[in-house]
Tab-separated table of C-alpha atoms and ligand atoms in Angstrom:
chain	number	residue	atom	x	y	z
A	47	MET	CA	62.956	5.408	1.378
A	48	PRO	CA	66.445	6.972	1.130
A	49	ARG	CA	67.678	9.465	3.671
A	50	THR	CA	69.137	12.867	2.798
A	51	GLU	CA	72.865	13.376	3.143
A	52	PHE	CA	75.064	16.429	2.901
A	53	LEU	CA	77.215	15.990	-0.213
A	54	ALA	CA	79.186	19.202	0.411
A	55	THR	CA	79.027	22.591	2.098
A	56	GLY	CA	80.569	25.955	1.295
A	57	PHE	CA	80.466	29.562	2.423
A	58	HIS	CA	81.450	32.996	1.278
A	59	VAL	CA	81.555	36.339	3.074
A	60	PRO	CA	82.140	39.813	1.633
A	61	SER	CA	85.624	41.306	1.595
A	62	ARG	CA	84.915	44.212	3.982
A	63	LEU	CA	85.835	43.266	7.546
A	64	VAL	CA	84.101	45.495	10.124
A	65	THR	CA	85.480	45.553	13.655
A	66	ASN	CA	83.741	46.716	16.811
A	67	GLU	CA	86.068	49.719	16.759
A	68	ASP	CA	84.824	50.548	13.250
A	69	LEU	CA	81.260	50.541	14.613
A	70	ALA	CA	82.296	52.785	17.488
A	71	GLY	CA	83.233	55.326	14.801
A	72	MET	CA	79.662	55.249	13.419
A	73	MET	CA	77.567	55.197	16.620
A	74	GLU	CA	77.844	55.406	20.403
A	75	THR	CA	79.066	51.946	21.233
A	76	SER	CA	82.263	50.206	22.279
A	77	ASP	CA	84.201	47.021	21.702
A	78	GLU	CA	83.675	46.181	25.375
A	79	TRP	CA	79.857	46.534	25.224
A	80	ILE	CA	79.497	44.500	22.040
A	81	LEU	CA	81.885	41.765	23.163
A	82	GLN	CA	80.355	41.430	26.618
A	83	ARG	CA	76.717	41.401	25.397
A	84	SER	CA	77.129	39.327	22.220
A	85	GLY	CA	80.611	37.780	21.938
A	86	ILE	CA	81.025	39.396	18.499
A	87	LYS	CA	84.437	40.842	17.560
A	88	THR	CA	84.112	41.256	13.799
A	89	ARG	CA	81.590	40.801	10.994
A	90	TYR	CA	81.736	41.152	7.206
A	91	TRP	CA	79.632	43.714	5.361
A	92	VAL	CA	79.114	44.017	1.620
A	93	GLY	CA	80.883	46.715	-0.355
A	94	PRO	CA	79.914	48.377	-3.643
A	95	GLY	CA	78.524	45.949	-6.203
A	96	GLU	CA	78.224	42.998	-3.813
A	97	THR	CA	74.789	41.378	-3.440
A	98	GLY	CA	73.218	38.482	-1.576
A	99	VAL	CA	72.910	36.471	-4.778
A	100	GLY	CA	76.572	37.180	-5.564
A	101	LEU	CA	77.609	35.849	-2.136
A	102	ALA	CA	75.354	32.810	-2.617
A	103	LYS	CA	76.845	32.098	-6.028
A	104	ALA	CA	80.401	32.204	-4.663
A	105	ALA	CA	79.466	29.842	-1.807
A	106	THR	CA	77.670	27.515	-4.249
A	107	LEU	CA	80.668	27.272	-6.589
A	108	LYS	CA	82.885	26.310	-3.635
A	109	ALA	CA	80.460	23.575	-2.539
A	110	LEU	CA	79.988	22.269	-6.085
A	111	ALA	CA	83.765	21.982	-6.483
A	112	LYS	CA	84.018	20.023	-3.211
A	113	ALA	CA	81.220	17.684	-4.313
A	114	ARG	CA	82.813	17.373	-7.801
A	115	LEU	CA	79.512	18.456	-9.323
A	116	GLN	CA	78.510	20.982	-11.972
A	117	PRO	CA	75.605	23.447	-11.701
A	118	ALA	CA	73.775	21.276	-14.267
A	119	ASP	CA	73.746	18.429	-11.714
A	120	LEU	CA	71.379	20.424	-9.462
A	121	ASP	CA	67.693	19.479	-9.587
A	122	CYS	CA	66.304	22.216	-7.361
A	123	ILE	CA	67.309	25.372	-5.446
A	124	VAL	CA	65.941	26.199	-1.990
A	125	TYR	CA	67.051	29.741	-1.131
A	126	CYS	CA	66.568	30.933	2.458
A	127	THR	CA	66.875	34.641	3.200
A	128	CYS	CA	65.060	37.446	4.969
A	129	THR	CA	67.118	40.083	3.149
A	130	PRO	CA	66.325	39.544	-0.540
A	131	ASP	CA	67.975	41.614	-3.265
A	132	HIS	CA	64.525	42.658	-4.492
A	133	PHE	CA	60.921	42.545	-3.258
A	134	GLU	CA	59.992	40.346	-6.199
A	135	PRO	CA	60.912	37.867	-7.569
A	136	GLY	CA	62.805	36.011	-4.870
A	137	ASN	CA	66.562	35.457	-4.854
A	138	GLY	CA	66.251	31.797	-5.921
A	139	VAL	CA	65.613	32.585	-9.584
A	140	PHE	CA	68.427	35.153	-9.676
A	141	LEU	CA	70.866	32.571	-8.322
A	142	GLN	CA	69.543	30.018	-10.789
A	143	ARG	CA	70.240	32.455	-13.644
A	144	GLU	CA	73.726	33.209	-12.286
A	145	LEU	CA	74.461	29.480	-12.284
A	146	GLY	CA	73.403	29.222	-15.931
A	147	LEU	CA	70.360	27.057	-15.137
A	148	SER	CA	66.927	27.540	-16.624
A	149	ASP	CA	64.695	24.529	-16.158
A	150	ILE	CA	64.777	23.590	-12.488
A	151	PRO	CA	62.569	24.933	-9.691
A	152	ALA	CA	63.851	27.642	-7.361
A	153	VAL	CA	61.924	28.269	-4.162
A	154	ASP	CA	62.432	31.033	-1.590
A	155	VAL	CA	62.050	30.431	2.144
A	156	ARG	CA	61.344	33.429	4.406
A	157	ASN	CA	62.010	32.103	7.887
A	158	GLN	CA	64.748	34.417	9.120
A	159	CYS	CA	67.248	32.821	11.528
A	160	SER	CA	65.420	29.480	11.243
A	161	GLY	CA	65.439	29.660	7.450
A	162	PHE	CA	68.156	27.072	6.910
A	163	LEU	CA	66.360	24.542	9.146
A	164	TYR	CA	63.050	25.124	7.375
A	165	GLY	CA	64.815	24.803	4.016
A	166	LEU	CA	66.521	21.613	5.155
A	167	SER	CA	63.183	20.116	6.156
A	168	ILE	CA	61.658	20.956	2.750
A	169	ALA	CA	64.661	19.647	0.818
A	170	ASP	CA	64.762	16.505	2.961
A	171	ALA	CA	61.106	15.728	2.214
A	172	TRP	CA	61.618	16.213	-1.524
A	173	ILE	CA	64.719	14.039	-1.579
A	174	ARG	CA	63.186	11.238	0.509
A	175	THR	CA	60.091	11.091	-1.659
A	176	GLY	CA	62.220	11.145	-4.812
A	177	GLN	CA	60.760	14.365	-6.181
A	178	TYR	CA	64.218	15.945	-6.517
A	179	ARG	CA	67.564	14.241	-6.220
A	180	THR	CA	70.286	16.867	-5.831
A	181	VAL	CA	69.139	19.997	-3.993
A	182	LEU	CA	71.100	23.207	-3.456
A	183	LEU	CA	70.132	24.627	-0.060
A	184	VAL	CA	71.219	28.245	0.434
A	185	GLY	CA	71.202	30.503	3.479
A	186	ALA	CA	72.375	33.990	2.527
A	187	GLU	CA	71.893	37.472	3.928
A	188	VAL	CA	72.876	41.061	3.331
A	189	HIS	CA	71.875	42.809	6.534
A	190	SER	CA	74.328	45.671	6.492
A	191	ARG	CA	72.526	47.841	3.951
A	192	GLY	CA	69.305	47.633	5.968
A	193	LEU	CA	70.682	48.399	9.402
A	194	ASP	CA	70.328	51.731	11.157
A	195	LYS	CA	74.025	52.485	11.679
A	196	THR	CA	73.378	55.427	13.988
A	197	THR	CA	73.133	55.368	17.773
A	198	ARG	CA	69.347	54.936	17.393
A	199	GLY	CA	69.855	51.496	15.842
A	200	ARG	CA	72.861	50.376	17.845
A	201	ASP	CA	71.131	47.537	19.705
A	202	THR	CA	70.623	45.668	16.410
A	203	ALA	CA	73.271	47.146	14.091
A	204	VAL	CA	76.180	45.745	16.109
A	205	LEU	CA	74.841	42.184	15.975
A	206	PHE	CA	74.363	41.441	12.277
A	207	GLY	CA	76.764	40.409	9.526
A	208	ASP	CA	76.491	39.508	5.849
A	209	GLY	CA	77.378	36.159	4.308
A	210	ALA	CA	76.233	33.045	2.497
A	211	GLY	CA	76.431	29.381	3.376
A	212	VAL	CA	75.184	26.496	1.269
A	213	ALA	CA	74.750	22.751	1.398
A	214	ILE	CA	74.338	20.377	-1.501
A	215	LEU	CA	72.001	17.588	-0.474
A	216	GLY	CA	71.266	14.238	-2.068
A	217	PRO	CA	69.891	10.773	-1.288
A	218	THR	CA	72.007	8.224	0.548
A	219	VAL	CA	71.526	4.504	0.381
A	220	ASP	CA	73.908	3.965	3.273
A	221	ASP	CA	71.480	2.766	5.942
A	222	GLY	CA	71.524	4.819	9.104
A	223	ARG	CA	73.258	7.904	7.748
A	224	GLY	CA	71.706	11.206	6.720
A	225	VAL	CA	69.062	13.540	8.117
A	226	LEU	CA	67.324	11.665	10.944
A	227	SER	CA	64.689	14.247	11.802
A	228	THR	CA	63.646	17.868	11.576
A	229	HIS	CA	61.342	19.623	14.046
A	230	LEU	CA	59.950	23.041	13.124
A	231	PHE	CA	57.956	25.530	15.184
A	232	SER	CA	56.609	29.050	14.921
A	233	ASP	CA	54.533	31.419	17.038
A	234	GLY	CA	53.265	34.503	15.227
A	235	ARG	CA	52.044	36.099	18.445
A	236	HIS	CA	55.588	37.442	18.739
A	237	ALA	CA	55.988	38.656	15.139
A	238	GLU	CA	56.567	42.290	16.056
A	239	LYS	CA	59.268	41.505	18.623
A	240	LEU	CA	61.839	41.384	15.835
A	241	TRP	CA	60.652	42.789	12.552
A	242	VAL	CA	60.869	45.271	9.723
A	243	ASP	CA	57.462	46.992	9.484
A	244	GLY	CA	57.716	48.560	6.040
A	245	PRO	CA	57.809	49.112	3.157
A	246	GLY	CA	55.033	46.568	2.926
A	247	LEU	CA	51.683	46.061	1.287
A	248	ALA	CA	49.903	46.266	4.632
A	249	HIS	CA	50.612	50.008	4.285
A	250	ASP	CA	48.777	52.240	1.837
A	251	PRO	CA	50.806	53.636	0.190
A	252	PHE	CA	53.171	50.738	0.647
A	253	VAL	CA	56.171	53.077	0.795
A	254	SER	CA	56.230	56.744	1.760
A	255	HIS	CA	58.578	59.480	2.933
A	256	GLU	CA	56.818	59.405	6.325
A	257	MET	CA	57.551	55.715	6.652
A	258	LEU	CA	61.223	56.297	5.983
A	259	ASP	CA	61.273	59.278	8.371
A	260	GLN	CA	59.826	57.008	11.075
A	261	ASN	CA	62.576	54.451	10.345
A	262	LEU	CA	60.041	51.683	9.645
A	263	HIS	CA	62.397	50.173	7.063
A	264	ARG	CA	64.964	49.296	9.755
A	265	PRO	CA	64.867	46.117	11.843
A	266	VAL	CA	63.671	46.699	15.404
A	267	MET	CA	63.964	44.186	18.193
A	268	GLU	CA	62.835	43.661	21.749
A	269	GLY	CA	66.227	42.257	22.628
A	270	ARG	CA	65.419	40.909	26.073
A	271	GLU	CA	62.296	39.089	24.847
A	272	VAL	CA	64.226	37.551	21.962
A	273	PHE	CA	66.910	36.486	24.402
A	274	LYS	CA	64.406	34.930	26.822
A	275	PHE	CA	62.533	32.894	24.215
A	276	ALA	CA	65.656	31.838	22.289
A	277	SER	CA	67.439	30.551	25.358
A	278	THR	CA	64.394	28.489	26.393
A	279	LEU	CA	63.091	27.180	23.064
A	280	MET	CA	66.387	26.182	21.425
A	281	PRO	CA	67.322	23.782	24.253
A	282	GLN	CA	63.800	22.288	24.137
A	283	SER	CA	64.105	21.638	20.413
A	284	VAL	CA	67.527	20.015	20.889
A	285	GLN	CA	66.029	17.695	23.502
A	286	LEU	CA	63.200	16.879	21.106
A	287	ALA	CA	65.683	15.958	18.365
A	288	LEU	CA	67.458	13.588	20.759
A	289	GLN	CA	64.266	12.002	22.121
A	290	ALA	CA	62.799	11.476	18.637
A	291	ASN	CA	65.854	9.464	17.643
A	292	GLY	CA	66.527	7.644	20.907
A	293	LEU	CA	69.792	9.526	21.365
A	294	THR	CA	71.468	10.764	24.537
A	295	LEU	CA	73.662	13.811	25.112
A	296	ALA	CA	76.694	11.548	25.000
A	297	ASP	CA	75.761	10.497	21.453
A	298	VAL	CA	76.050	14.076	20.169
A	299	LYS	CA	79.385	14.778	18.512
A	300	LEU	CA	78.517	18.351	17.632
A	301	LEU	CA	75.749	20.873	18.113
A	302	VAL	CA	75.834	23.634	15.516
A	303	PRO	CA	73.440	26.275	16.828
A	304	HIS	CA	72.329	29.387	14.966
A	305	GLN	CA	74.971	31.961	15.863
A	306	ALA	CA	72.709	34.655	17.344
A	307	ASN	CA	74.615	35.700	20.392
A	308	LEU	CA	77.360	34.037	22.428
A	309	ARG	CA	75.363	34.378	25.636
A	310	ILE	CA	72.351	32.656	24.058
A	311	ILE	CA	74.568	29.820	22.784
A	312	GLU	CA	76.103	29.416	26.230
A	313	MET	CA	72.645	29.269	27.823
A	314	VAL	CA	71.597	26.627	25.275
A	315	ARG	CA	74.692	24.615	26.125
A	316	GLN	CA	74.059	24.825	29.857
A	317	ALA	CA	70.324	24.073	29.579
A	318	THR	CA	70.942	20.995	27.446
A	319	GLY	CA	73.907	19.797	29.509
A	320	LEU	CA	76.266	19.546	26.527
A	321	ARG	CA	79.994	19.974	27.112
A	322	GLU	CA	81.867	22.933	25.608
A	323	GLU	CA	83.642	20.770	23.029
A	324	GLN	CA	80.263	19.531	21.751
A	325	VAL	CA	79.147	23.017	20.671
A	326	PHE	CA	80.511	24.865	17.659
A	327	ILE	CA	80.864	28.643	17.941
A	328	ASN	CA	82.143	31.125	15.362
A	329	ILE	CA	79.956	34.157	16.087
A	330	GLN	CA	83.030	36.113	17.179
A	331	LYS	CA	84.158	36.326	13.525
A	332	PHE	CA	80.928	36.688	11.554
A	333	GLY	CA	78.259	38.140	13.877
A	334	ASN	CA	74.684	37.010	13.334
A	335	THR	CA	74.258	36.103	9.670
A	336	THR	CA	70.694	34.784	10.177
A	337	ALA	CA	69.870	32.058	7.599
A	338	ALA	CA	73.551	31.815	6.669
A	339	SER	CA	74.865	31.214	10.173
A	340	ILE	CA	74.294	27.445	10.417
A	341	PRO	CA	75.761	26.532	6.996
A	342	ILE	CA	78.744	28.853	7.542
A	343	ALA	CA	79.379	27.292	10.957
A	344	LEU	CA	78.879	23.786	9.577
A	345	ASP	CA	81.392	24.363	6.790
A	346	GLU	CA	83.940	25.724	9.262
A	347	ALA	CA	83.324	22.805	11.632
A	348	LEU	CA	83.914	20.327	8.814
A	349	ASP	CA	87.067	22.143	7.759
A	350	ALA	CA	88.321	21.944	11.342
A	351	GLY	CA	87.718	18.168	11.400
A	352	ARG	CA	85.030	18.438	14.090
A	353	LEU	CA	82.713	15.956	12.361
A	354	ARG	CA	83.440	12.537	10.889
A	355	ARG	CA	81.372	9.953	9.039
A	356	GLY	CA	78.871	8.350	11.416
A	357	ASP	CA	78.971	11.180	13.992
A	358	VAL	CA	75.715	12.664	15.285
A	359	LEU	CA	75.223	16.330	14.412
A	360	VAL	CA	72.410	18.411	15.883
A	361	LEU	CA	71.336	21.773	14.453
A	362	THR	CA	69.112	24.289	16.209
A	363	ALA	CA	67.896	27.786	15.449
A	364	PHE	CA	65.627	30.516	16.745
A	365	GLY	CA	64.616	33.751	15.120
A	366	SER	CA	62.136	36.359	14.093
A	367	GLY	CA	58.543	35.211	13.774
A	368	PHE	CA	59.184	33.690	16.280
A	369	THR	CA	60.369	30.591	14.443
A	370	TRP	CA	62.584	27.852	15.789
A	371	GLY	CA	63.463	24.194	15.490
A	372	SER	CA	66.114	21.513	15.268
A	373	ALA	CA	67.501	18.787	13.061
A	374	ALA	CA	69.438	15.625	13.842
A	375	VAL	CA	71.839	14.196	11.276
A	376	ARG	CA	74.012	11.096	11.278
A	377	TRP	CA	76.966	12.356	9.269
B	1345	ACO	N1	76.381	49.882	22.502
B	1345	ACO	C1	76.314	50.477	23.690
B	1345	ACO	N2	75.203	50.536	24.412
B	1345	ACO	C2	74.089	49.968	23.911
B	1345	ACO	C3	74.092	49.340	22.671
B	1345	ACO	C4	75.297	49.303	21.950
B	1345	ACO	N3	75.414	48.718	20.759
B	1345	ACO	N4	72.856	48.860	22.430
B	1345	ACO	C5	72.101	49.164	23.492
B	1345	ACO	N5	72.846	49.856	24.386
B	1345	ACO	C6	72.452	50.403	25.668
B	1345	ACO	C7	70.964	50.602	25.812
B	1345	ACO	O1	70.571	51.834	25.242
B	1345	ACO	C8	70.783	50.595	27.304
B	1345	ACO	O2	71.124	51.832	27.809
B	1345	ACO	P1	70.316	52.449	29.085
B	1345	ACO	O3	70.499	51.454	30.185
B	1345	ACO	O4	71.001	53.743	29.293
B	1345	ACO	O5	68.901	52.543	28.613
B	1345	ACO	C9	71.844	49.600	27.763
B	1345	ACO	O6	72.778	49.471	26.683
B	1345	ACO	C10	71.297	48.235	28.105
B	1345	ACO	O7	70.389	47.875	27.086
B	1345	ACO	P2	69.628	46.539	27.141
B	1345	ACO	O8	68.794	46.416	25.908
B	1345	ACO	O9	68.962	46.409	28.449
B	1345	ACO	O10	70.848	45.546	27.066
B	1345	ACO	P3	70.838	44.013	27.196
B	1345	ACO	O11	71.752	43.634	28.281
B	1345	ACO	O12	69.476	43.443	27.162
B	1345	ACO	O13	71.558	43.601	25.824
B	1345	ACO	C11	71.074	42.760	23.643
B	1345	ACO	C12	70.979	43.959	24.571
B	1345	ACO	C13	72.526	42.433	23.358
B	1345	ACO	C14	70.395	43.112	22.336
B	1345	ACO	C15	70.378	41.589	24.359
B	1345	ACO	O14	69.078	41.923	24.727
B	1345	ACO	C16	70.377	40.370	23.525
B	1345	ACO	O15	71.388	39.737	23.357
B	1345	ACO	N6	69.204	39.977	23.003
B	1345	ACO	C17	69.092	38.898	22.106
B	1345	ACO	C18	68.934	39.485	20.806
B	1345	ACO	C19	69.669	38.767	19.751
B	1345	ACO	O16	70.639	38.078	19.903
B	1345	ACO	N7	69.155	38.981	18.596
B	1345	ACO	C20	69.737	38.419	17.468
B	1345	ACO	C21	68.751	38.360	16.418
B	1345	ACO	S1	67.506	37.229	16.745
B	1345	ACO	C22	68.211	35.808	16.691
B	1345	ACO	O17	69.065	35.579	15.900
B	1345	ACO	C23	67.795	34.846	17.673
């Protein structure tokens, strides 16, 4: 059975750079508070006319060019987002249409910050079994339009950014290289600890003025709980990835964690025992871009020469649901 390799990666962020000072003009917050609590200095937010699918298309075209492939070479699209352009249908088919494709499957994955890992696991299974050969895996989010940008929503609004990151995946015959393992977990007992309650079909009517007045359409988070679980479960899933493949910490060239919060990443690093140079961090520039954060970070890491053929890469994520997991890849 072949393994799955990354043929190319790419990312795209909107043109509007938003600094912590810009946020301090919208709500009661400060550069100092945001930096100290999250490590974030800037993030990118969409402007007029920009959409999640538009960001995903731009990232896809960059990755296709790097892989020297055309859209027609893609056999399948796996689109991971928790901030779709529309309720229905999912973003996958809109991206497919934008790429000029009409006869390949497009599937949407709704697993928030762990979306890219879940999508990778699905794509990996399809590639290994030969069902699809060249898979476009997308993580893309537009959070900014959904955030409460007043002081009421400041605990979440300052953390999130918009962006898209993609990977083009295909089978490798080179023994030993490729995706070695994926481990996925979820625990719905914590679903309401980071969620958007409505609009939703659990409500009757599914959308109402009262719902909007109550701010149910904004993400709400029990920040400390998220922090506690993330900083415990991400290190455990990294250790699992290493154990499953008979690897040690010294074997890891790079850990690319979901960029949720600098303090969470630092706790993951300390709990696993990895050295600073083994962990890639770019949250200071982009904020938390949820399903897009791992592919954006991976593309930047590759651009910076942090990963070479044969190196061991570990990915880990944690997010709303709660969902979490890890992947190990021999590059
Ligand atoms: N600016 C200024 N003050 C703020 C802000 C803000 N943006 N947000 C909250 N505060 C205030 C609070 O109102 C509170 O004030 P009070 O003491 O007068 O009541 C004070 O700051 C402290 O609030 P806490 O919530 O206790 O602050 P904490 O130190 O826990 O930090 C944070 C909050 C940053 C959200 C933290 O809990 C955290 O990092 N949690 C993890 C959440 C996370 O990273 N989520 C990302 C999405 S999920 C994921 O990707 C894994």
